[in-house]
Every structure is written in structure tokens, then in C-alpha cells.
PDB file of C-alpha atoms in Angstrom:
ATOM      1  CA  MET A 366       0.000   0.000   0.000  1.00  0.00           C
ATOM      2  CA  ALA A 367       1.357   3.403  -0.981  1.00  0.00           C
ATOM      3  CA  CYS A 368       1.548   6.334   1.401  1.00  0.00           C
ATOM      4  CA  ILE A 369      -0.437   9.529   0.858  1.00  0.00           C
ATOM      5  CA  HIS A 370       2.589  11.453  -0.469  1.00  0.00           C
ATOM      6  CA  CYS A 371       3.657   8.799  -2.985  1.00  0.00           C
ATOM      7  CA  HIS A 372       0.065   8.306  -4.068  1.00  0.00           C
ATOM      8  CA  LYS A 373      -0.327  12.035  -4.664  1.00  0.00           C
ATOM      9  CA  ARG A 374       2.904  12.186  -6.722  1.00  0.00           C
ATOM     10  CA  LYS A 375       2.050   8.928  -8.574  1.00  0.00           C
ATOM     11  CA  VAL A 376       5.445   7.414  -7.758  1.00  0.00           C
ATOM     12  CA  ARG A 377       6.507   4.022  -6.463  1.00  0.00           C
ATOM     13  CA  CYS A 378       6.352   3.675  -2.680  1.00  0.00           C
ATOM     14  CA  VAL A 379       9.047   1.423  -1.168  1.00  0.00           C
ATOM     15  CA  PHE A 380       8.317   0.720   2.486  1.00  0.00           C
ATOM     16  CA  ASN A 381      11.219   0.341   4.912  1.00  0.00           C
ATOM     17  CA  GLU A 382      10.291  -1.841   7.885  1.00  0.00           C
ATOM     18  CA  ASP A 383      13.284  -0.751   9.924  1.00  0.00           C
ATOM     19  CA  SER A 384      12.280   2.925   9.938  1.00  0.00           C
ATOM     20  CA  ASN A 385       8.549   2.204   9.573  1.00  0.00           C
ATOM     21  CA  GLN A 386       8.529   4.689   6.681  1.00  0.00           C
ATOM     22  CA  CYS A 387       8.923   4.603   2.939  1.00  0.00           C
ATOM     23  CA  ASP A 388      12.245   5.578   1.434  1.00  0.00           C
ATOM     24  CA  ARG A 389      10.831   8.750  -0.137  1.00  0.00           C
ATOM     25  CA  CYS A 390       9.250  10.072   3.072  1.00  0.00           C
ATOM     26  CA  LEU A 391      12.402   9.160   5.001  1.00  0.00           C
ATOM     27  CA  GLY A 392      14.592  11.091   2.606  1.00  0.00           C
ATOM     28  CA  LYS A 393      12.301  14.129   2.503  1.00  0.00           C
ATOM     29  CA  GLN A 394      11.503  13.954   6.240  1.00  0.00           C
ATOM     30  CA  LEU A 395       7.762  13.631   5.630  1.00  0.00           C
ATOM     31  CA  CYS A 396       5.138  12.029   7.823  1.00  0.00           C
ATOM     32  CA  CYS A 397       4.508   8.661   6.153  1.00  0.00           C
ATOM     33  CA  VAL A 398       0.795   7.826   6.426  1.00  0.00           C
ATOM     34  CA  PRO A 399      -0.777   4.932   4.440  1.00  0.00           C
ATOM     35  CA  HIS A 400      -3.243   5.996   1.751  1.00  0.00           C
ATOM     36  CA  GLU A 401      -6.799   4.673   2.191  1.00  0.00           C
ATOM     37  CA  SER A 402      -8.525   4.018  -1.109  1.00  0.00           C
ATOM     38  CA  GLN A 403     -12.057   5.407  -1.508  1.00  0.00           C
ATOM     39  CA  GLN A 404     -12.972   3.195  -4.457  1.00  0.00           C
ATOM     40  CA  GLY A 405     -16.197   1.286  -4.005  1.00  0.00           C
ATOM     41  CA  ARG A 406     -17.302   3.415  -1.047  1.00  0.00           C
ATOM     42  CA  ARG A 407     -20.434   5.579  -1.323  1.00  0.00           C
ATOM     43  CA  ALA A 408     -21.606   8.128   1.193  1.00  0.00           C
ATOM     44  CA  ASP A 409     -25.304   7.381   0.544  1.00  0.00           C
ATOM     45  CA  LEU A 410     -25.103   3.635   1.357  1.00  0.00           C
ATOM     46  CA  ASP A 411     -26.952   2.625   4.516  1.00  0.00           C
ATOM     47  CA  THR A 412     -23.891   1.251   6.289  1.00  0.00           C
ATOM     48  CA  GLU A 413     -23.451   0.996  10.012  1.00  0.00           C
ATOM     49  CA  GLU A 414     -20.834   3.749   9.983  1.00  0.00           C
ATOM     50  CA  ALA A 415     -23.059   6.119   7.937  1.00  0.00           C
ATOM     51  CA  SER A 416     -26.052   5.456  10.183  1.00  0.00           C
ATOM     52  CA  HIS A 417     -23.960   6.151  13.264  1.00  0.00           C
ATOM     53  CA  LYS A 418     -22.751   9.455  11.834  1.00  0.00           C
ATOM     54  CA  SER A 419     -26.269  10.420  10.786  1.00  0.00           C
ATOM     55  CA  SER A 420     -27.676   9.766  14.243  1.00  0.00           C
ATOM     56  CA  ASN A 421     -24.970  11.850  15.897  1.00  0.00           C
ATOM     57  CA  ARG A 422     -25.235  14.857  13.582  1.00  0.00           C
ATOM     58  CA  ASN A 423     -26.352  18.049  15.238  1.00  0.00           C
ATOM     59  CA  HIS A 424     -28.421  20.864  13.802  1.00  0.00           C
ATOM     60  CA  ASN A 425     -25.451  23.070  13.062  1.00  0.00           C
ATOM     61  CA  ASP A 426     -23.882  20.452  10.756  1.00  0.00           C
ATOM     62  CA  ALA A 427     -26.994  20.097   8.608  1.00  0.00           C
ATOM     63  CA  PHE A 428     -28.162  23.674   8.841  1.00  0.00           C
ATOM     64  CA  PRO A 429     -25.309  26.203   8.900  1.00  0.00           C
ATOM     65  CA  SER A 430     -26.793  29.622   9.567  1.00  0.00           C
ATOM     66  CA  LYS A 431     -25.771  32.887   7.937  1.00  0.00           C
ATOM     67  CA  GLY A 432     -26.882  36.439   8.455  1.00  0.00           C
ATOM     68  CA  GLY A 433     -28.663  37.908  11.466  1.00  0.00           C
ATOM     69  CA  ASP A 434     -29.790  36.229  14.647  1.00  0.00           C
ATOM     70  CA  SER A 435     -32.917  34.105  14.339  1.00  0.00           C
ATOM     71  CA  LEU A 436     -35.578  33.682  17.005  1.00  0.00           C
ATOM     72  CA  ASP A 437     -34.917  30.152  18.362  1.00  0.00           C
ATOM     73  CA  PHE A 438     -35.014  28.911  14.810  1.00  0.00           C
ATOM     74  CA  ASP A 439     -32.872  25.813  15.315  1.00  0.00           C
ATOM     75  CA  ALA A 440     -35.176  24.377  18.008  1.00  0.00           C
ATOM     76  CA  SER A 441     -38.226  23.886  15.786  1.00  0.00           C
ATOM     77  CA  PHE A 442     -37.161  21.397  13.137  1.00  0.00           C
ATOM     78  CA  HIS A 443     -35.610  17.965  12.877  1.00  0.00           C
ATOM     79  CA  ILE A 444     -33.402  16.280  10.310  1.00  0.00           C
ATOM     80  CA  LEU A 445     -34.881  13.411   8.313  1.00  0.00           C
ATOM     81  CA  SER A 446     -32.769  10.253   8.007  1.00  0.00           C
ATOM     82  CA  VAL A 447     -33.121  10.070   4.220  1.00  0.00           C
ATOM     83  CA  PHE A 448     -30.580  10.541   1.457  1.00  0.00           C
ATOM     84  CA  SER A 449     -30.312  14.104   0.145  1.00  0.00           C
ATOM     85  CA  GLN A 450     -28.074  15.736  -2.409  1.00  0.00           C
ATOM     86  CA  GLY A 451     -27.180  19.369  -2.973  1.00  0.00           C
ATOM     87  CA  THR A 452     -28.271  22.424  -1.004  1.00  0.00           C
ATOM     88  CA  ARG A 453     -31.228  24.795  -0.968  1.00  0.00           C
ATOM     89  CA  GLY A 454     -31.719  28.252   0.489  1.00  0.00           C
ATOM     90  CA  LEU A 455     -33.990  28.913   3.447  1.00  0.00           C
ATOM     91  CA  TRP A 456     -34.808  32.294   5.000  1.00  0.00           C
ATOM     92  CA  SER A 457     -36.441  33.173   8.298  1.00  0.00           C
ATOM     93  CA  ILE A 458     -37.603  36.422   9.891  1.00  0.00           C
ATOM     94  CA  SER A 459     -34.962  37.885  12.183  1.00  0.00           C
ATOM     95  CA  ASN A 460     -35.221  40.621  14.812  1.00  0.00           C
ATOM     96  CA  SER A 461     -35.379  43.278  12.084  1.00  0.00           C
ATOM     97  CA  THR A 462     -36.692  43.662   8.554  1.00  0.00           C
ATOM     98  CA  THR A 463     -33.721  41.704   7.219  1.00  0.00           C
ATOM     99  CA  LEU A 464     -33.832  37.921   6.842  1.00  0.00           C
ATOM    100  CA  SER A 465     -31.643  35.229   8.347  1.00  0.00           C
ATOM    101  CA  HIS A 466     -30.185  33.103   5.564  1.00  0.00           C
ATOM    102  CA  HIS A 467     -29.699  29.363   6.045  1.00  0.00           C
ATOM    103  CA  VAL A 468     -28.407  26.701   3.679  1.00  0.00           C
ATOM    104  CA  ILE A 469     -30.078  23.284   3.835  1.00  0.00           C
ATOM    105  CA  SER A 470     -27.780  20.344   3.225  1.00  0.00           C
ATOM    106  CA  SER A 471     -30.230  17.691   4.514  1.00  0.00           C
ATOM    107  CA  ARG A 472     -33.931  16.975   4.311  1.00  0.00           C
ATOM    108  CA  ILE A 473     -35.719  18.674   7.227  1.00  0.00           C
ATOM    109  CA  ALA A 474     -39.267  18.807   8.544  1.00  0.00           C
ATOM    110  CA  MET A 475     -40.942  21.545  10.538  1.00  0.00           C
ATOM    111  CA  PRO A 476     -44.493  22.476  11.646  1.00  0.00           C
ATOM    112  CA  LYS A 477     -46.504  25.127   9.831  1.00  0.00           C
ATOM    113  CA  ASP A 478     -46.856  27.230  12.999  1.00  0.00           C
ATOM    114  CA  GLY A 479     -44.008  29.435  14.122  1.00  0.00           C
ATOM    115  CA  ILE A 480     -41.700  32.153  12.844  1.00  0.00           C
ATOM    116  CA  SER A 481     -42.205  33.024   9.189  1.00  0.00           C
ATOM    117  CA  THR A 482     -39.876  30.856   7.127  1.00  0.00           C
ATOM    118  CA  TYR A 483     -39.405  30.754   3.353  1.00  0.00           C
ATOM    119  CA  ILE A 484     -37.790  28.226   1.023  1.00  0.00           C
ATOM    120  CA  MET A 485     -36.318  28.829  -2.419  1.00  0.00           C
ATOM    121  CA  CYS A 486     -38.829  28.110  -5.204  1.00  0.00           C
ATOM    122  CA  SER A 487     -37.339  26.553  -8.334  1.00  0.00           C
ATOM    123  CA  CYS A 488     -40.707  25.871 -10.048  1.00  0.00           C
ATOM    124  CA  VAL A 489     -41.161  29.045 -12.096  1.00  0.00           C
ATOM    125  CA  SER A 490     -42.777  27.696 -15.263  1.00  0.00           C
ATOM    126  CA  SER A 491     -46.164  29.352 -14.640  1.00  0.00           C
ATOM    127  CA  LEU A 492     -45.216  32.903 -13.672  1.00  0.00           C
ATOM    128  CA  PRO A 493     -47.657  35.738 -14.380  1.00  0.00           C
ATOM    129  CA  GLN A 494     -46.602  38.438 -16.823  1.00  0.00           C
ATOM    130  CA  GLY A 495     -43.571  40.215 -15.445  1.00  0.00           C
ATOM    131  CA  ALA A 496     -43.824  38.002 -12.306  1.00  0.00           C
ATOM    132  CA  ASN A 497     -46.230  40.598 -10.916  1.00  0.00           C
ATOM    133  CA  SER A 498     -47.214  40.150  -7.214  1.00  0.00           C
ATOM    134  CA  CYS A 499     -44.805  37.217  -6.686  1.00  0.00           C
ATOM    135  CA  PHE A 500     -42.773  36.972  -3.481  1.00  0.00           C
ATOM    136  CA  GLY A 501     -38.997  36.795  -3.508  1.00  0.00           C
ATOM    137  CA  VAL A 502     -35.859  37.614  -1.577  1.00  0.00           C
ATOM    138  CA  PHE A 503     -32.852  39.570  -2.763  1.00  0.00           C
ATOM    139  CA  LYS A 504     -29.482  40.853  -1.651  1.00  0.00           C
ATOM    140  CA  LYS A 505     -26.958  43.211  -3.207  1.00  0.00           C
ATOM    141  CA  LYS A 506     -24.035  41.423  -4.793  1.00  0.00           C
ATOM    142  CA  LEU A 507     -21.543  43.944  -3.447  1.00  0.00           C
ATOM    143  CA  ASP A 508     -22.789  43.357   0.108  1.00  0.00           C
ATOM    144  CA  SER A 509     -20.388  40.894   1.756  1.00  0.00           C
ATOM    145  CA  SER A 510     -22.484  40.609   4.932  1.00  0.00           C
ATOM    146  CA  ASP A 511     -25.047  38.306   3.227  1.00  0.00           C
ATOM    147  CA  VAL A 512     -28.025  40.524   4.183  1.00  0.00           C
ATOM    148  CA  TRP A 513     -31.236  39.383   2.457  1.00  0.00           C
ATOM    149  CA  HIS A 514     -34.490  41.309   2.127  1.00  0.00           C
ATOM    150  CA  LEU A 515     -38.075  40.184   1.595  1.00  0.00           C
ATOM    151  CA  ALA A 516     -39.820  41.752  -1.405  1.00  0.00           C
ATOM    152  CA  VAL A 517     -42.804  41.570  -3.743  1.00  0.00           C
ATOM    153  CA  VAL A 518     -42.204  41.879  -7.471  1.00  0.00           C
ATOM    154  CA  GLU A 519     -44.007  44.693  -9.243  1.00  0.00           C
ATOM    155  CA  SER A 520     -42.609  43.770 -12.638  1.00  0.00           C
ATOM    156  CA  PHE A 521     -39.493  42.796 -14.520  1.00  0.00           C
ATOM    157  CA  PHE A 522     -38.490  45.149 -17.322  1.00  0.00           C
ATOM    158  CA  TYR A 523     -36.029  44.935 -20.143  1.00  0.00           C
ATOM    159  CA  LEU A 524     -34.439  47.546 -22.381  1.00  0.00           C
ATOM    160  CA  ASN A 525     -34.930  47.587 -26.145  1.00  0.00           C
ATOM    161  CA  HIS A 526     -31.358  48.730 -26.698  1.00  0.00           C
ATOM    162  CA  ASP A 527     -28.259  46.940 -25.480  1.00  0.00           C
ATOM    163  CA  GLY A 528     -28.195  47.242 -21.727  1.00  0.00           C
ATOM    164  CA  ASN A 529     -28.984  45.560 -18.420  1.00  0.00           C
ATOM    165  CA  ASP A 530     -32.455  44.401 -17.453  1.00  0.00           C
ATOM    166  CA  ILE A 531     -34.134  46.028 -14.462  1.00  0.00           C
ATOM    167  CA  VAL A 532     -36.723  45.003 -11.908  1.00  0.00           C
ATOM    168  CA  HIS A 533     -39.284  46.935  -9.851  1.00  0.00           C
ATOM    169  CA  LEU A 534     -39.529  45.589  -6.302  1.00  0.00           C
ATOM    170  CA  LEU A 535     -41.504  46.453  -3.203  1.00  0.00           C
ATOM    171  CA  GLU A 536     -39.048  45.868  -0.361  1.00  0.00           C
ATOM    172  CA  TRP A 537     -40.568  44.981   2.998  1.00  0.00           C
ATOM    173  CA  THR A 538     -39.639  47.690   5.514  1.00  0.00           C
ATOM    174  CA  GLY A 539     -42.583  47.318   7.905  1.00  0.00           C
ATOM    175  CA  SER A 540     -42.950  45.886  11.383  1.00  0.00           C
ATOM    176  CA  ILE A 541     -43.047  42.383  12.872  1.00  0.00           C
ATOM    177  CA  SER A 542     -45.957  40.988  14.859  1.00  0.00           C
ATOM    178  CA  SER A 543     -45.571  39.147  18.164  1.00  0.00           C
ATOM    179  CA  ASP A 544     -45.831  35.738  16.440  1.00  0.00           C
ATOM    180  CA  GLY A 545     -42.774  36.381  14.304  1.00  0.00           C
ATOM    181  CA  SER A 546     -44.580  37.238  11.048  1.00  0.00           C
ATOM    182  CA  PRO A 547     -44.564  40.517   9.100  1.00  0.00           C
ATOM    183  CA  ASP A 548     -47.569  42.724   9.840  1.00  0.00           C
ATOM    184  CA  PHE A 549     -48.484  43.070   6.163  1.00  0.00           C
ATOM    185  CA  TYR A 550     -50.098  39.618   6.334  1.00  0.00           C
ATOM    186  CA  ASN A 551     -52.909  41.271   8.351  1.00  0.00           C
ATOM    187  CA  SER A 552     -53.677  43.810   5.602  1.00  0.00           C
ATOM    188  CA  THR A 553     -57.185  43.892   4.164  1.00  0.00           C
ATOM    189  CA  THR A 554     -56.771  46.622   1.538  1.00  0.00           C
ATOM    190  CA  SER A 555     -54.175  47.271  -1.123  1.00  0.00           C
ATOM    191  CA  GLU A 556     -53.443  50.733   0.279  1.00  0.00           C
ATOM    192  CA  ASN A 557     -52.689  49.378   3.740  1.00  0.00           C
ATOM    193  CA  PHE A 558     -50.636  46.538   2.295  1.00  0.00           C
ATOM    194  CA  GLN A 559     -48.322  48.858   0.380  1.00  0.00           C
ATOM    195  CA  THR A 560     -47.593  50.997   3.462  1.00  0.00           C
ATOM    196  CA  HIS A 561     -45.373  48.143   4.691  1.00  0.00           C
ATOM    197  CA  PHE A 562     -43.139  48.315   1.608  1.00  0.00           C
ATOM    198  CA  THR A 563     -40.753  50.730  -0.085  1.00  0.00           C
ATOM    199  CA  LYS A 564     -40.396  50.959  -3.843  1.00  0.00           C
ATOM    200  CA  ARG A 565     -37.007  49.922  -5.225  1.00  0.00           C
ATOM    201  CA  ILE A 566     -35.667  49.755  -8.782  1.00  0.00           C
ATOM    202  CA  PHE A 567     -32.572  47.635  -9.297  1.00  0.00           C
ATOM    203  CA  ASN A 568     -30.341  46.610 -12.107  1.00  0.00           C
ATOM    204  CA  LEU A 569     -30.655  42.825 -12.296  1.00  0.00           C
ATOM    205  CA  GLY A 570     -26.900  42.538 -12.597  1.00  0.00           C
ATOM    206  CA  ASP A 571     -26.469  44.180  -9.178  1.00  0.00           C
ATOM    207  CA  ILE A 572     -28.622  41.848  -7.055  1.00  0.00           C
ATOM    208  CA  ASP A 573     -29.159  38.160  -6.360  1.00  0.00           C
ATOM    209  CA  PHE A 574     -32.891  37.435  -6.597  1.00  0.00           C
ATOM    210  CA  VAL A 575     -34.728  34.217  -5.657  1.00  0.00           C
ATOM    211  CA  PHE A 576     -38.434  33.355  -5.780  1.00  0.00           C
ATOM    212  CA  ILE A 577     -39.747  31.820  -2.545  1.00  0.00           C
ATOM    213  CA  ASN A 578     -42.535  29.803  -0.934  1.00  0.00           C
ATOM    214  CA  LYS A 579     -43.640  30.229   2.652  1.00  0.00           C
ATOM    215  CA  VAL A 580     -43.380  26.975   4.617  1.00  0.00           C
ATOM    216  CA  ARG A 581     -44.088  28.210   8.158  1.00  0.00           C
ATOM    217  CA  GLY A 582     -45.823  31.077   9.915  1.00  0.00           C
ATOM    218  CA  ASN A 583     -49.020  33.097   9.660  1.00  0.00           C
ATOM    219  CA  THR A 584     -50.154  34.167   6.234  1.00  0.00           C
ATOM    220  CA  PHE A 585     -52.943  36.244   4.687  1.00  0.00           C
ATOM    221  CA  PRO A 586     -56.560  35.952   5.939  1.00  0.00           C
ATOM    222  CA  ASN A 587     -58.428  32.992   4.431  1.00  0.00           C
ATOM    223  CA  VAL A 588     -55.120  31.709   3.045  1.00  0.00           C
ATOM    224  CA  THR A 589     -53.202  28.719   4.400  1.00  0.00           C
ATOM    225  CA  ILE A 590     -49.777  27.303   3.646  1.00  0.00           C
ATOM    226  CA  PRO A 591     -50.338  24.704   0.888  1.00  0.00           C
ATOM    227  CA  ASP A 592     -49.874  21.034   1.705  1.00  0.00           C
ATOM    228  CA  SER A 593     -47.797  20.787  -1.465  1.00  0.00           C
ATOM    229  CA  THR A 594     -44.929  22.438   0.438  1.00  0.00           C
ATOM    230  CA  ARG A 595     -44.555  19.096   2.258  1.00  0.00           C
ATOM    231  CA  SER A 596     -43.405  15.868   0.667  1.00  0.00           C
ATOM    232  CA  ASN A 597     -45.935  13.031   0.596  1.00  0.00           C
ATOM    233  CA  LYS A 598     -43.169  10.488   1.216  1.00  0.00           C
ATOM    234  CA  ASP A 599     -41.072  11.833   4.081  1.00  0.00           C
ATOM    235  CA  GLY A 600     -42.940  14.986   5.202  1.00  0.00           C
ATOM    236  CA  GLY A 601     -39.956  17.218   4.534  1.00  0.00           C
ATOM    237  CA  ILE A 602     -40.415  20.791   3.372  1.00  0.00           C
ATOM    238  CA  GLN A 603     -40.114  21.544  -0.334  1.00  0.00           C
ATOM    239  CA  CYS A 604     -40.997  24.283  -2.810  1.00  0.00           C
ATOM    240  CA  ASN A 605     -44.510  24.508  -4.214  1.00  0.00           C
ATOM    241  CA  PRO A 606     -44.725  22.885  -7.693  1.00  0.00           C
ATOM    242  CA  ASN A 607     -47.348  25.506  -8.623  1.00  0.00           C
ATOM    243  CA  GLY A 608     -44.801  28.308  -8.453  1.00  0.00           C
ATOM    244  CA  PRO A 609     -43.799  31.034  -5.996  1.00  0.00           C
ATOM    245  CA  ASP A 610     -46.169  32.633  -3.487  1.00  0.00           C
ATOM    246  CA  ARG A 611     -48.303  35.509  -4.731  1.00  0.00           C
ATOM    247  CA  VAL A 612     -50.158  38.391  -3.176  1.00  0.00           C
ATOM    248  CA  PRO A 613     -53.960  37.741  -3.018  1.00  0.00           C
ATOM    249  CA  THR A 614     -56.012  39.276  -5.791  1.00  0.00           C
ATOM    250  CA  ASN A 615     -57.734  41.724  -3.435  1.00  0.00           C
ATOM    251  CA  LEU A 616     -54.290  43.166  -2.598  1.00  0.00           C
ATOM    252  CA  ALA A 617     -52.996  43.065  -6.165  1.00  0.00           C
ATOM    253  CA  ILE A 618     -50.167  45.426  -7.065  1.00  0.00           C
ATOM    254  CA  ALA A 619     -50.601  47.555 -10.162  1.00  0.00           C
ATOM    255  CA  VAL A 620     -47.633  47.820 -12.498  1.00  0.00           C
ATOM    256  CA  ASP A 621     -46.277  51.343 -12.833  1.00  0.00           C
ATOM    257  CA  ARG A 622     -46.156  51.835 -16.600  1.00  0.00           C
ATOM    258  CA  LYS A 623     -45.337  55.556 -16.461  1.00  0.00           C
ATOM    259  CA  ARG A 624     -41.657  54.665 -16.428  1.00  0.00           C
ATOM    260  CA  ASP A 625     -40.870  57.676 -14.299  1.00  0.00           C
ATOM    261  CA  GLY A 626     -37.266  57.407 -13.199  1.00  0.00           C
ATOM    262  CA  ASN A 627     -37.282  60.698 -11.273  1.00  0.00           C
ATOM    263  CA  ALA A 628     -38.667  59.188  -8.058  1.00  0.00           C
ATOM    264  CA  SER A 629     -36.259  59.040  -5.144  1.00  0.00           C
ATOM    265  CA  LEU A 630     -35.781  55.332  -4.565  1.00  0.00           C
ATOM    266  CA  SER A 631     -32.459  53.845  -3.482  1.00  0.00           C
ATOM    267  CA  THR A 632     -28.811  54.506  -4.232  1.00  0.00           C
ATOM    268  CA  SER A 633     -28.768  51.414  -6.425  1.00  0.00           C
ATOM    269  CA  THR A 634     -31.711  52.425  -8.589  1.00  0.00           C
ATOM    270  CA  LEU A 635     -31.662  52.808 -12.318  1.00  0.00           C
ATOM    271  CA  SER A 636     -33.752  55.403 -14.120  1.00  0.00           C
ATOM    272  CA  ILE A 637     -35.957  53.861 -16.770  1.00  0.00           C
ATOM    273  CA  SER A 638     -35.626  55.160 -20.283  1.00  0.00           C
ATOM    274  CA  SER A 639     -38.624  55.965 -22.414  1.00  0.00           C
ATOM    275  CA  GLU A 640     -37.813  52.936 -24.550  1.00  0.00           C
ATOM    276  CA  ALA A 641     -38.228  50.444 -21.706  1.00  0.00           C
ATOM    277  CA  GLU A 642     -41.154  48.059 -21.986  1.00  0.00           C
ATOM    278  CA  PRO A 643     -42.621  45.588 -19.481  1.00  0.00           C
ATOM    279  CA  PHE A 644     -41.185  42.111 -19.469  1.00  0.00           C
ATOM    280  CA  PHE A 645     -42.620  39.879 -22.247  1.00  0.00           C
ATOM    281  CA  GLU A 646     -44.614  42.808 -23.712  1.00  0.00           C
ATOM    282  CA  LYS A 647     -42.580  42.976 -26.898  1.00  0.00           C
ATOM    283  CA  VAL A 648     -42.754  39.204 -27.323  1.00  0.00           C
ATOM    284  CA  ASN A 649     -46.530  39.234 -26.886  1.00  0.00           C
ATOM    285  CA  LYS A 650     -46.858  42.010 -29.479  1.00  0.00           C
ATOM    286  CA  SER A 651     -44.832  40.015 -31.981  1.00  0.00           C
ATOM    287  CA  ASN A 652     -46.911  36.874 -31.393  1.00  0.00           C
ATOM    288  CA  LEU A 653     -50.126  38.861 -31.803  1.00  0.00           C
ATOM    289  CA  GLN A 654     -48.948  40.310 -35.103  1.00  0.00           C
ATOM    290  CA  GLN A 655     -48.069  36.854 -36.388  1.00  0.00           C
ATOM    291  CA  ARG A 656     -51.499  35.496 -35.431  1.00  0.00           C
ATOM    292  CA  LEU A 657     -53.225  38.418 -37.165  1.00  0.00           C
ATOM    293  CA  ARG A 658     -51.232  37.883 -40.347  1.00  0.00           C
ATOM    294  CA  LYS A 659     -52.034  34.181 -40.320  1.00  0.00           C
ATOM    295  CA  LYS A 660     -55.722  34.876 -39.758  1.00  0.00           C
ATOM    296  CA  LEU A 661     -55.751  37.426 -42.566  1.00  0.00           C
ATOM    297  CA  LYS A 662     -54.231  34.953 -44.998  1.00  0.00           C
ATOM    298  CA  LEU A 663     -57.047  32.484 -44.326  1.00  0.00           C
ATOM    299  CA  SER A 664     -59.845  35.033 -44.858  1.00  0.00           C
ATOM    300  CA  PRO A 665     -61.898  35.059 -48.154  1.00  0.00           C
ATOM    301  CA  MET A 666     -61.149  38.753 -48.679  1.00  0.00           C
ATOM    302  CA  PHE A 667     -57.446  38.012 -48.747  1.00  0.00           C
ATOM    303  CA  GLU A 668     -57.986  35.310 -51.368  1.00  0.00           C
ATOM    304  CA  LEU A 669     -60.020  37.756 -53.447  1.00  0.00           C
ATOM    305  CA  LEU A 670     -57.243  40.342 -53.248  1.00  0.00           C
ATOM    306  CA  LEU A 671     -54.710  37.782 -54.328  1.00  0.00           C
ATOM    307  CA  ALA A 672     -56.865  36.745 -57.276  1.00  0.00           C
ATOM    308  CA  TRP A 673     -57.350  40.392 -58.313  1.00  0.00           C
ATOM    309  CA  THR A 674     -53.676  41.245 -58.221  1.00  0.00           C
ATOM    310  CA  ARG A 675     -52.431  37.970 -59.662  1.00  0.00           C
ATOM    311  CA  PRO A 676     -51.468  38.285 -63.334  1.00  0.00           C
ATOM    312  CA  LEU A 677     -53.652  36.458 -65.857  1.00  0.00           C
ATOM    313  CA  PRO A 678     -52.249  33.236 -67.226  1.00  0.00           C
ATOM    314  CA  ARG A 679     -50.747  33.532 -70.692  1.00  0.00           C
ATOM    315  CA  LYS A 680     -52.291  31.475 -73.470  1.00  0.00           C
ATOM    316  CA  SER A 681     -50.039  29.115 -75.289  1.00  0.00           C
ATOM    317  CA  ARG A 682     -49.083  30.338 -78.789  1.00  0.00           C
ATOM    318  CA  VAL A 683     -50.160  28.091 -81.662  1.00  0.00           C
ATOM    319  CA  ASP A 684     -48.193  28.411 -84.879  1.00  0.00           C
ATOM    320  CA  THR A 685     -50.405  28.504 -87.994  1.00  0.00           C
ATOM    321  CA  HIS A 686     -49.211  27.311 -91.380  1.00  0.00           C
ATOM    322  CA  VAL A 687     -50.717  28.892 -94.541  1.00  0.00           C
ATOM    323  CA  CYS A 688     -50.653  26.889 -97.721  1.00  0.00           C
ATOM    324  CA  VAL A 689     -50.460  28.860-100.977  1.00  0.00           C
TER     325      VAL A 689
END
């Protein structure tokens, strides 16, 4: 068996029993440790060693926390003893309007009651136009402190000319109720709902944005956390396959189409040019024009116009022979 140094250098390892070291490590005065091959070993096999490690894992190993202090967050969930791969973002309400960011490396389960908690939503195939009224979290890329903010999307915009896309967000800057949920969940009118938010306009290249689903905490009146945020097999939390959370229709947010970039927003805002259009609007216009042209081609009037403008067919010339 080769030592770790000879194995790394891909050279022959000659063990010397007298010195209990290989000749190379002895000559270079290295610590000669036998290399243990990892071939044929898998971390997801249900071996006795893996089960022992899984049973002794603590919450900090499976759920490293980042950001601000959470409110007894780590005491309200448990790790599921099932195989998991990869990581997923999780955010919880902290003692301020910022969010505590956590990274899940294991399958976890938690009750629906408690501090407001959100999971990253990767099912975004059925977004409304411009992702209007969808919930998300964002942070500035230049911010090294990993401070995340809760927001509602007003609309995504793009520029007709070469440039960076922009997004209109309503950043949550309101208060927190005693149960650990934002107070805007108690709103009954759109006007009251928007008093808990501050308008922001960002360049999409300057922020990290993620759509979210709420998996714990109080929500809007007559609205409950969907059962689809829990797995039917192990009960662990997951994102909603129907897409990110949205604001109820009675609190719907109107898209500001005035494109007024003179409003005082944030230091990272971008003024919108007069050529900016709402997200997907240009694509929808193009599709509508194609459908109208196709419909026009199938109409009888179009066939009549074609027949009227089409040149008449030329008669074939017949040569006549005259006999004298």
C-alpha cells in the first residue's frame, strides 16, 4: 500500500520496515501515512458507519446559519434520516426587517406554525406576466455581509437597446408581529398593504434574486400554507410545484407603466428610459402580429385580393401554317 505522499505524486512507494517509513518520506523527512482508497465506497449507502454518523449529527452540521440572529429557529425542526443531495436556500424572519439566511444540506421537517420561514422556489414555469405580485428575496451582490431582504415583485423590465435588465420591487420595511410574522399579512386593503413596503428599482446585474414559498408562519386571511410544500413520502419541506407565493387578488399590485425614473428610490436604482417596456410585452406584441397575419391569410377577402392582383395566365401560342 502506498503512502499519501507517494500516491499524490504517482510514484513508487518502497516501504522500509526498519524505519517504519517509505524511502521517499524518510529522505524528505515527511510524515509517512498509508493511503486509504475510496474506491467502491459511497456516502449514501446505509452502512453501520453512515447510520452512526447520521444519528450523531447536530443541527449546526446540517443547517449552517448565515446572516442575522434568528428567534430560536434551530429548536423547531428535525433532520430526516433520508438521502439528500445538494443544497437549498432557506430564509427566516430575524429581529429586524432583514432575513436570516440558512443553507439546507439535509432533508428537514418543521411544523406550519411558528416564525415566518421561506424556502427557495425553483418551479417558475407558470409565472404571471412580469412576475407581478410574486414573493422573492434579494441581496446586493456587493454586500459581503449576506443581508437578504423580503420583497414583492411589481414587474421585470427589459431595455430595447443593449443594456442591463431592471426590476421593480416592493421591499418589505414594515414591522413584525408578536408571532414572528410581518404585519403586512394582516392587511385587508391594497393601500394598507403597500404601506409596509418601499419601492425599489434595481439593475438585475447588481442583485441576487430568488423566488420563494412560505413553509411556516401566519399568512394572509383565508389563506393557508399549501400542503404541497410538504413531501408526501417523508414529510420534509419543499418548494410549491405551482410556483412562488403571490399576493392575493384583493391586494394586487398595479404595475407602474409611467416609467418615471425621477422618483427618489435607493442609491442602487436605475432610471428607466422611455424605450423600456414591461417584461414579455414585446414578445406578446410580436406573437399577436403573427397570429393576425395568419388569420388574414385564411380570410376570403385576402384570397379575393390575391386573385385580383395575380397576373392572368398567358395562353399558349399556336403556330399557324398557310398553304399557298
